[in-house]
Structures are given as structure tokens and as C-alpha cells.
């Protein structure tokens, strides 16, 4: 359309043209954010969805045919069941202790000055990345058979023996790497507590423990439950620290999966896939319970 023709358009025609252009711009503005999501969705599919689908499909393959034999082998094996029990035991108890210590630490941080608080948070952020082989090596130096702290405690008769490479030693290392993560997750949640609430409850005659059990903990319960689930999932998937500390000799489920896909003697990736699906199912069940508890908590707070 020429410039002279466009200037001769009726007023209503020009308004319709502007409205049409406005609709196109509006659609483009809505489409543009979706286009930015395309690289993320592709990345998410390649590294999350596709491997999960591969694991799920291959867990049902046994000698080239679809079967439940892999799952039957897992549940019929007392060795595999022991690995699940050990992983669940370590995950639950390390998460409970780690959450309790992290909650006490975060609560104390709210009472100190800003510089000290920022320093502790910075140290916590750094220590949350201190895991795997370096963490296992540090624990061997400190709490190993000839570790500095172990020898010191034995010298003063506080302990007779401590096995870092057994159940309780692994629990100690699990609790250690759970605490920084718990602090980082709980620190924002404690901002929901107001100092005025504790002062008001004290004026009404409530003791400190009554304030925490009847006011603070109900408010913090969604964050505490959510953090607990994340800590359990974090512990269930721990591999490098356990392997570096025990050399694969302690029976946990991540060690069993790794031995089935990269072992020197037996390679059974389909059996490892079945174990992985069961592990995903356990974590999904825990997450569903958590969501149910969260919904009840939010309903009770309202």
C-alpha cells in the first residue's frame, strides 16, 4: 500500500490496522519468554527426562524381553535389601540430626551481629561444597584409626574404639555434609519469625519452650518438613564420600548401583536400572507424604 493510499484510509480503517499491529506485538511479547525456555527445556529433556525414561524402560528388560524379573531379583536378594535398609537408616538419622543441628544454628545466628552472621553463612556456603573424596580424606585424618581426634580421645579414656568405616562412622560423615545444606535451606525460613511474637508470648506468661512448641515450630513446620525431605534425598544419593571412605565395602544402594554398571566382574545395567526405579519410588513416596503434611500444616496455620 502506497503512502498516499495509507493517508487516505478512513479513520476507522487506521484504528483497525493499529489494533491488528497491537495484537501481533502482544502475541510476540507473550511468545518471547517461551522462546527463552527452549534451551532450558532441551537441556532438561537431555539430562533429566531422557535418562529417566531409559532407566524405566531398561528396568523391565531381562534377556532382551520385557519382564519383571529384575525387580524380583532385587526383592529376593537379602544383600540388596540390606543395602536399602542401610541407605534408609543413614538417610533418615543423618537428616534428623542434621536438621536439628541446623535449626539450632540458624536460630542462634538470628541473635548475633551482622558481620559474624555473614561470616558463618559464608563458611557454611563453602563447607556445603566440601564433599566427596576431600571430605572422606579429612575424616580419615581426624577420626580414622590413627586420626588426631581418635588418638586424643583414646589417650584420655573417653573412647575405647571407634570405627570410622562402619555404620556409626558413616553416620558422622553424613551428618557433617547435611548440616551446611540444612542451614542454607532454613536460614530464609527463620525470617518469618518476628521477635515481637516471643516478647508478646512472654508478656502473656508463656515460657520459652511454650513459645517454640506452640508458635515458632508450627510456623516453621512447612520449611522444616521440606528441608527434611531434601536432606533425605541428598543422603540417599550420596556416593563419592562413602566410596572414598570405605572403598565400596559398605553395603549402601548407591554402591550397589555403581558396581552393577561399572564393576570389573558383573555388568548388569538392567538390574541397576530396576534398583534405581525402586529408589526413585521411595523418594517419590516420601515426597508425597511431605506434600500431604505440608497441606495439613498450611491448613492448620490458616
Short mmCIF file of C-alpha atoms in Angstrom, two decimals:
data_model
loop_
_atom_site.label_atom_id
_atom_site.label_comp_id
_atom_site.label_asym_id
_atom_site.label_seq_id
_atom_site.Cartn_x
_atom_site.Cartn_y
_atom_site.Cartn_z
CA UNK A 1 0.00 0.00 0.00
CA UNK A 2 1.47 3.37 -1.02
CA UNK A 3 1.96 6.30 1.34
CA UNK A 4 -0.75 8.35 -0.37
CA UNK A 5 -3.22 5.50 -0.14
CA UNK A 6 -2.46 4.94 3.50
CA UNK A 7 -3.06 8.58 4.31
CA UNK A 8 -6.44 8.36 2.64
CA UNK A 9 -7.60 5.46 4.78
CA UNK A 10 -10.71 6.18 6.80
CA UNK A 11 -10.17 6.79 10.46
CA UNK A 12 -11.82 3.51 11.39
CA UNK A 13 -9.56 1.59 9.00
CA UNK A 14 -6.44 3.11 10.55
CA UNK A 15 -7.62 2.21 14.03
CA UNK A 16 -8.26 -1.39 12.93
CA UNK A 17 -4.76 -1.55 11.44
CA UNK A 18 -3.23 -0.24 14.67
CA UNK A 19 -5.29 -2.71 16.68
CA UNK A 20 -4.06 -5.56 14.46
CA UNK A 21 -0.45 -4.48 14.93
CA UNK A 22 -1.03 -4.19 18.66
CA UNK A 23 -2.38 -7.76 18.76
CA UNK A 24 0.67 -9.04 16.86
CA UNK A 25 3.01 -7.23 19.25
CA UNK A 26 1.08 -8.59 22.22
CA UNK A 27 1.33 -12.15 20.87
CA UNK A 28 5.05 -11.70 20.22
CA UNK A 29 5.60 -10.36 23.74
CA UNK A 30 3.86 -13.42 25.15
CA UNK A 31 5.79 -15.78 22.86
CA UNK A 32 9.22 -14.27 23.55
CA UNK A 33 9.53 -15.57 27.17
CA UNK A 34 8.52 -19.05 25.95
CA UNK A 35 11.34 -18.98 23.38
CA UNK A 36 13.84 -18.30 26.15
CA UNK A 37 12.66 -21.52 27.79
CA UNK A 38 13.50 -23.66 24.75
CA UNK A 39 17.23 -24.14 25.61
CA UNK A 40 16.33 -24.98 29.21
CA UNK A 41 13.62 -27.45 28.13
CA UNK A 42 16.06 -29.10 25.72
CA UNK A 43 18.72 -29.32 28.43
CA UNK A 44 16.15 -30.66 30.91
CA UNK A 45 15.00 -33.32 28.46
CA UNK A 46 18.51 -34.49 27.57
CA UNK A 47 19.81 -34.71 31.13
CA UNK A 48 16.66 -35.47 33.16
CA UNK A 49 13.75 -36.87 31.18
CA UNK A 50 15.67 -38.96 28.62
CA UNK A 51 17.89 -40.77 31.21
CA UNK A 52 14.87 -41.40 33.42
CA UNK A 53 12.94 -42.89 30.50
CA UNK A 54 15.95 -45.04 29.60
CA UNK A 55 16.22 -46.30 33.18
CA UNK A 56 12.49 -47.02 33.38
CA UNK A 57 12.36 -48.93 30.08
CA UNK A 58 15.53 -50.91 30.70
CA UNK A 59 14.43 -51.89 34.19
CA UNK A 60 11.80 -54.11 32.55
CA UNK A 61 14.21 -55.71 30.06
CA UNK A 62 15.53 -59.16 31.02
CA UNK A 63 17.46 -61.12 28.40
CA UNK A 64 16.03 -58.86 25.72
CA UNK A 65 12.35 -59.31 26.63
CA UNK A 66 10.01 -57.29 28.85
CA UNK A 67 9.74 -58.89 32.27
CA UNK A 68 9.53 -58.17 35.99
CA UNK A 69 12.47 -60.49 36.64
CA UNK A 70 14.86 -57.65 37.52
CA UNK A 71 12.53 -56.41 40.25
CA UNK A 72 12.01 -59.96 41.53
CA UNK A 73 15.79 -60.42 41.72
CA UNK A 74 16.09 -57.25 43.78
CA UNK A 75 13.38 -58.15 46.28
CA UNK A 76 14.57 -61.77 46.54
CA UNK A 77 18.13 -60.71 47.32
CA UNK A 78 18.83 -60.24 51.02
CA UNK A 79 22.04 -58.44 50.01
CA UNK A 80 20.07 -55.81 48.05
CA UNK A 81 17.52 -55.45 50.83
CA UNK A 82 20.35 -54.86 53.28
CA UNK A 83 21.67 -52.10 51.00
CA UNK A 84 18.26 -50.42 51.01
CA UNK A 85 17.98 -50.72 54.80
CA UNK A 86 21.45 -49.26 55.33
CA UNK A 87 20.78 -46.35 52.95
CA UNK A 88 17.40 -45.57 54.50
CA UNK A 89 18.81 -45.80 58.04
CA UNK A 90 21.72 -43.48 57.25
CA UNK A 91 19.49 -41.06 55.33
CA UNK A 92 16.78 -40.72 57.96
CA UNK A 93 19.00 -40.41 61.02
CA UNK A 94 21.56 -38.13 59.38
CA UNK A 95 18.72 -35.91 58.13
CA UNK A 96 17.06 -35.75 61.55
CA UNK A 97 20.30 -34.91 63.38
CA UNK A 98 21.46 -32.58 60.62
CA UNK A 99 18.12 -30.76 60.60
CA UNK A 100 18.11 -30.38 64.40
CA UNK A 101 21.67 -29.00 64.49
CA UNK A 102 20.99 -26.71 61.53
CA UNK A 103 17.79 -25.35 63.12
CA UNK A 104 19.60 -24.58 66.39
CA UNK A 105 22.45 -22.93 64.49
CA UNK A 106 20.13 -20.77 62.37
CA UNK A 107 18.13 -19.77 65.43
CA UNK A 108 21.34 -18.69 67.15
CA UNK A 109 22.52 -16.77 64.09
CA UNK A 110 19.49 -14.50 64.32
CA UNK A 111 20.77 -13.28 67.71
CA UNK A 112 24.31 -12.31 66.69
CA UNK A 113 25.64 -9.24 64.90
CA UNK A 114 25.59 -8.93 61.13
CA UNK A 115 29.32 -9.41 60.50
CA UNK A 116 29.53 -12.65 62.46
CA UNK A 117 26.32 -13.91 60.85
CA UNK A 118 27.59 -13.15 57.35
CA UNK A 119 30.87 -14.87 58.14
CA UNK A 120 29.14 -18.03 59.37
CA UNK A 121 26.85 -18.11 56.32
CA UNK A 122 29.85 -17.67 54.01
CA UNK A 123 31.67 -20.51 55.78
CA UNK A 124 28.55 -22.68 55.59
CA UNK A 125 28.22 -21.99 51.88
CA UNK A 126 31.84 -23.03 51.38
CA UNK A 127 31.57 -26.16 53.52
CA UNK A 128 28.42 -27.28 51.70
CA UNK A 129 30.66 -27.79 48.64
CA UNK A 130 33.27 -29.69 50.65
CA UNK A 131 32.22 -33.26 49.93
CA UNK A 132 33.30 -36.39 48.13
CA UNK A 133 36.92 -37.55 48.27
CA UNK A 134 38.32 -34.46 50.10
CA UNK A 135 35.71 -34.84 52.84
CA UNK A 136 36.45 -38.55 53.25
CA UNK A 137 40.20 -37.84 53.41
CA UNK A 138 39.62 -35.15 56.06
CA UNK A 139 37.60 -37.55 58.20
CA UNK A 140 40.28 -40.24 57.87
CA UNK A 141 42.90 -37.77 59.15
CA UNK A 142 40.70 -36.64 62.04
CA UNK A 143 38.66 -39.70 63.03
CA UNK A 144 40.43 -42.61 61.37
CA UNK A 145 42.11 -45.45 63.23
CA UNK A 146 45.16 -43.24 63.79
CA UNK A 147 43.29 -39.96 63.43
CA UNK A 148 44.25 -36.97 65.55
CA UNK A 149 40.94 -36.73 67.44
CA UNK A 150 40.64 -40.51 67.77
CA UNK A 151 44.08 -40.83 69.38
CA UNK A 152 43.34 -37.88 71.67
CA UNK A 153 40.05 -39.38 72.87
CA UNK A 154 41.69 -42.77 73.41
CA UNK A 155 44.51 -41.15 75.38
CA UNK A 156 42.07 -39.67 77.91
CA UNK A 157 39.95 -42.83 78.01
CA UNK A 158 36.86 -41.21 76.53
CA UNK A 159 36.50 -43.93 73.90
CA UNK A 160 37.94 -47.41 73.61
CA UNK A 161 37.42 -47.87 69.91
CA UNK A 162 35.79 -46.01 67.04
CA UNK A 163 35.30 -47.46 63.57
CA UNK A 164 35.04 -44.65 61.04
CA UNK A 165 34.49 -47.19 58.28
CA UNK A 166 31.39 -48.72 59.81
CA UNK A 167 27.80 -47.66 60.39
CA UNK A 168 28.45 -45.02 63.04
CA UNK A 169 31.42 -43.54 61.25
CA UNK A 170 29.37 -43.17 58.08
CA UNK A 171 26.58 -41.59 60.11
CA UNK A 172 29.05 -38.97 61.36
CA UNK A 173 30.20 -38.06 57.85
CA UNK A 174 26.59 -37.99 56.61
CA UNK A 175 25.57 -35.62 59.41
CA UNK A 176 28.53 -33.39 58.61
CA UNK A 177 27.54 -32.77 54.99
CA UNK A 178 23.85 -32.47 55.91
CA UNK A 179 24.34 -29.56 58.32
CA UNK A 180 25.53 -26.89 55.82
CA UNK A 181 22.74 -27.72 53.38
CA UNK A 182 20.19 -27.58 56.20
CA UNK A 183 21.49 -24.17 57.32
CA UNK A 184 21.28 -22.71 53.81
CA UNK A 185 17.74 -24.02 53.35
CA UNK A 186 16.43 -22.97 56.78
CA UNK A 187 18.07 -19.55 57.02
CA UNK A 188 15.44 -17.72 54.90
CA UNK A 189 12.59 -19.58 56.63
CA UNK A 190 13.52 -18.20 60.08
CA UNK A 191 12.90 -14.67 58.78
CA UNK A 192 9.20 -15.50 59.09
CA UNK A 193 9.58 -15.37 62.88
CA UNK A 194 9.14 -11.99 64.48
CA UNK A 195 10.89 -11.05 67.71
CA UNK A 196 7.70 -9.35 68.80
CA UNK A 197 5.95 -12.71 68.95
CA UNK A 198 8.31 -14.04 71.58
CA UNK A 199 8.08 -10.80 73.56
CA UNK A 200 4.28 -10.89 73.41
CA UNK A 201 4.15 -14.53 74.48
CA UNK A 202 6.48 -13.75 77.40
CA UNK A 203 4.20 -10.92 78.49
CA UNK A 204 1.29 -13.35 78.47
CA UNK A 205 3.21 -15.71 80.75
CA UNK A 206 4.43 -18.23 78.19
CA UNK A 207 7.79 -19.87 78.80
CA UNK A 208 10.46 -20.19 76.10
CA UNK A 209 9.67 -23.83 75.37
CA UNK A 210 5.97 -22.94 75.06
CA UNK A 211 6.79 -20.22 72.54
CA UNK A 212 8.79 -22.66 70.43
CA UNK A 213 6.34 -25.56 70.59
CA UNK A 214 3.12 -23.56 70.18
CA UNK A 215 4.15 -20.60 68.00
CA UNK A 216 7.54 -20.92 66.30
CA UNK A 217 7.53 -24.59 65.30
CA UNK A 218 4.00 -24.53 63.79
CA UNK A 219 5.04 -21.54 61.66
CA UNK A 220 8.30 -23.22 60.66
CA UNK A 221 6.84 -26.71 60.15
CA UNK A 222 6.40 -26.44 56.34
CA UNK A 223 10.02 -25.32 55.93
CA UNK A 224 11.28 -27.94 58.37
CA UNK A 225 9.39 -30.75 56.62
CA UNK A 226 10.50 -29.60 53.19
CA UNK A 227 14.13 -29.35 54.32
CA UNK A 228 13.93 -32.82 55.88
CA UNK A 229 12.80 -34.32 52.57
CA UNK A 230 15.62 -32.59 50.68
CA UNK A 231 18.17 -33.83 53.22
CA UNK A 232 16.87 -37.40 52.94
CA UNK A 233 17.09 -37.25 49.15
CA UNK A 234 20.58 -35.77 49.42
CA UNK A 235 21.72 -38.59 51.70
CA UNK A 236 20.07 -41.34 49.65
CA UNK A 237 22.04 -40.24 46.59
CA UNK A 238 25.40 -39.87 48.35
CA UNK A 239 28.11 -41.92 46.66
CA UNK A 240 31.56 -40.31 46.40
CA UNK A 241 32.18 -39.83 50.14
CA UNK A 242 31.01 -43.35 51.00
CA UNK A 243 33.06 -44.96 48.24
CA UNK A 244 36.19 -42.96 49.06
CA UNK A 245 35.86 -43.77 52.76
CA UNK A 246 35.03 -47.48 52.54
CA UNK A 247 36.29 -48.42 49.09
CA UNK A 248 32.87 -49.80 48.26
CA UNK A 249 32.96 -52.30 51.13
CA UNK A 250 29.95 -50.87 52.98
CA UNK A 251 26.65 -52.00 51.53
CA UNK A 252 24.55 -48.99 50.52
CA UNK A 253 22.32 -48.75 47.49
CA UNK A 254 24.40 -46.23 45.53
CA UNK A 255 27.44 -48.50 45.83
CA UNK A 256 25.37 -51.43 44.54
CA UNK A 257 24.12 -49.44 41.54
CA UNK A 258 27.65 -48.32 40.69
CA UNK A 259 29.03 -51.86 40.98
CA UNK A 260 26.39 -53.12 38.53
CA UNK A 261 27.16 -50.54 35.85
CA UNK A 262 30.93 -50.21 36.23
CA UNK A 263 32.08 -53.31 38.08
CA UNK A 264 35.03 -55.43 36.98
CA UNK A 265 33.22 -58.77 37.24
CA UNK A 266 29.49 -58.33 36.71
CA UNK A 267 27.83 -55.76 34.49
CA UNK A 268 24.06 -55.77 34.85
CA UNK A 269 22.77 -52.34 33.81
CA UNK A 270 19.17 -53.56 33.63
CA UNK A 271 19.29 -54.74 37.23
CA UNK A 272 20.86 -51.40 38.19
CA UNK A 273 18.02 -49.66 36.37
CA UNK A 274 15.46 -51.63 38.40
CA UNK A 275 17.20 -50.65 41.64
CA UNK A 276 17.23 -47.02 40.50
CA UNK A 277 13.49 -47.11 39.78
CA UNK A 278 12.82 -48.52 43.25
CA UNK A 279 14.98 -45.77 44.73
CA UNK A 280 13.04 -43.16 42.75
CA UNK A 281 9.81 -44.72 44.01
CA UNK A 282 10.96 -44.46 47.63
CA UNK A 283 11.85 -40.79 47.20
CA UNK A 284 8.56 -40.12 45.40
CA UNK A 285 6.64 -41.75 48.25
CA UNK A 286 8.50 -39.63 50.82
CA UNK A 287 7.77 -36.52 48.75
CA UNK A 288 4.04 -37.34 48.57
CA UNK A 289 3.92 -37.78 52.34
CA UNK A 290 5.74 -34.47 52.71
CA UNK A 291 3.24 -32.68 50.45
CA UNK A 292 0.35 -34.14 52.44
CA UNK A 293 1.90 -32.97 55.70
CA UNK A 294 2.58 -29.55 54.20
CA UNK A 295 -1.04 -29.17 53.11
CA UNK A 296 -2.19 -30.01 56.62
CA UNK A 297 0.33 -27.58 58.08
CA UNK A 298 -0.80 -24.71 55.87
CA UNK A 299 -4.44 -25.51 56.61
CA UNK A 300 -3.74 -25.54 60.34
CA UNK A 301 -1.86 -22.21 60.14
CA UNK A 302 -4.80 -20.61 58.37
#
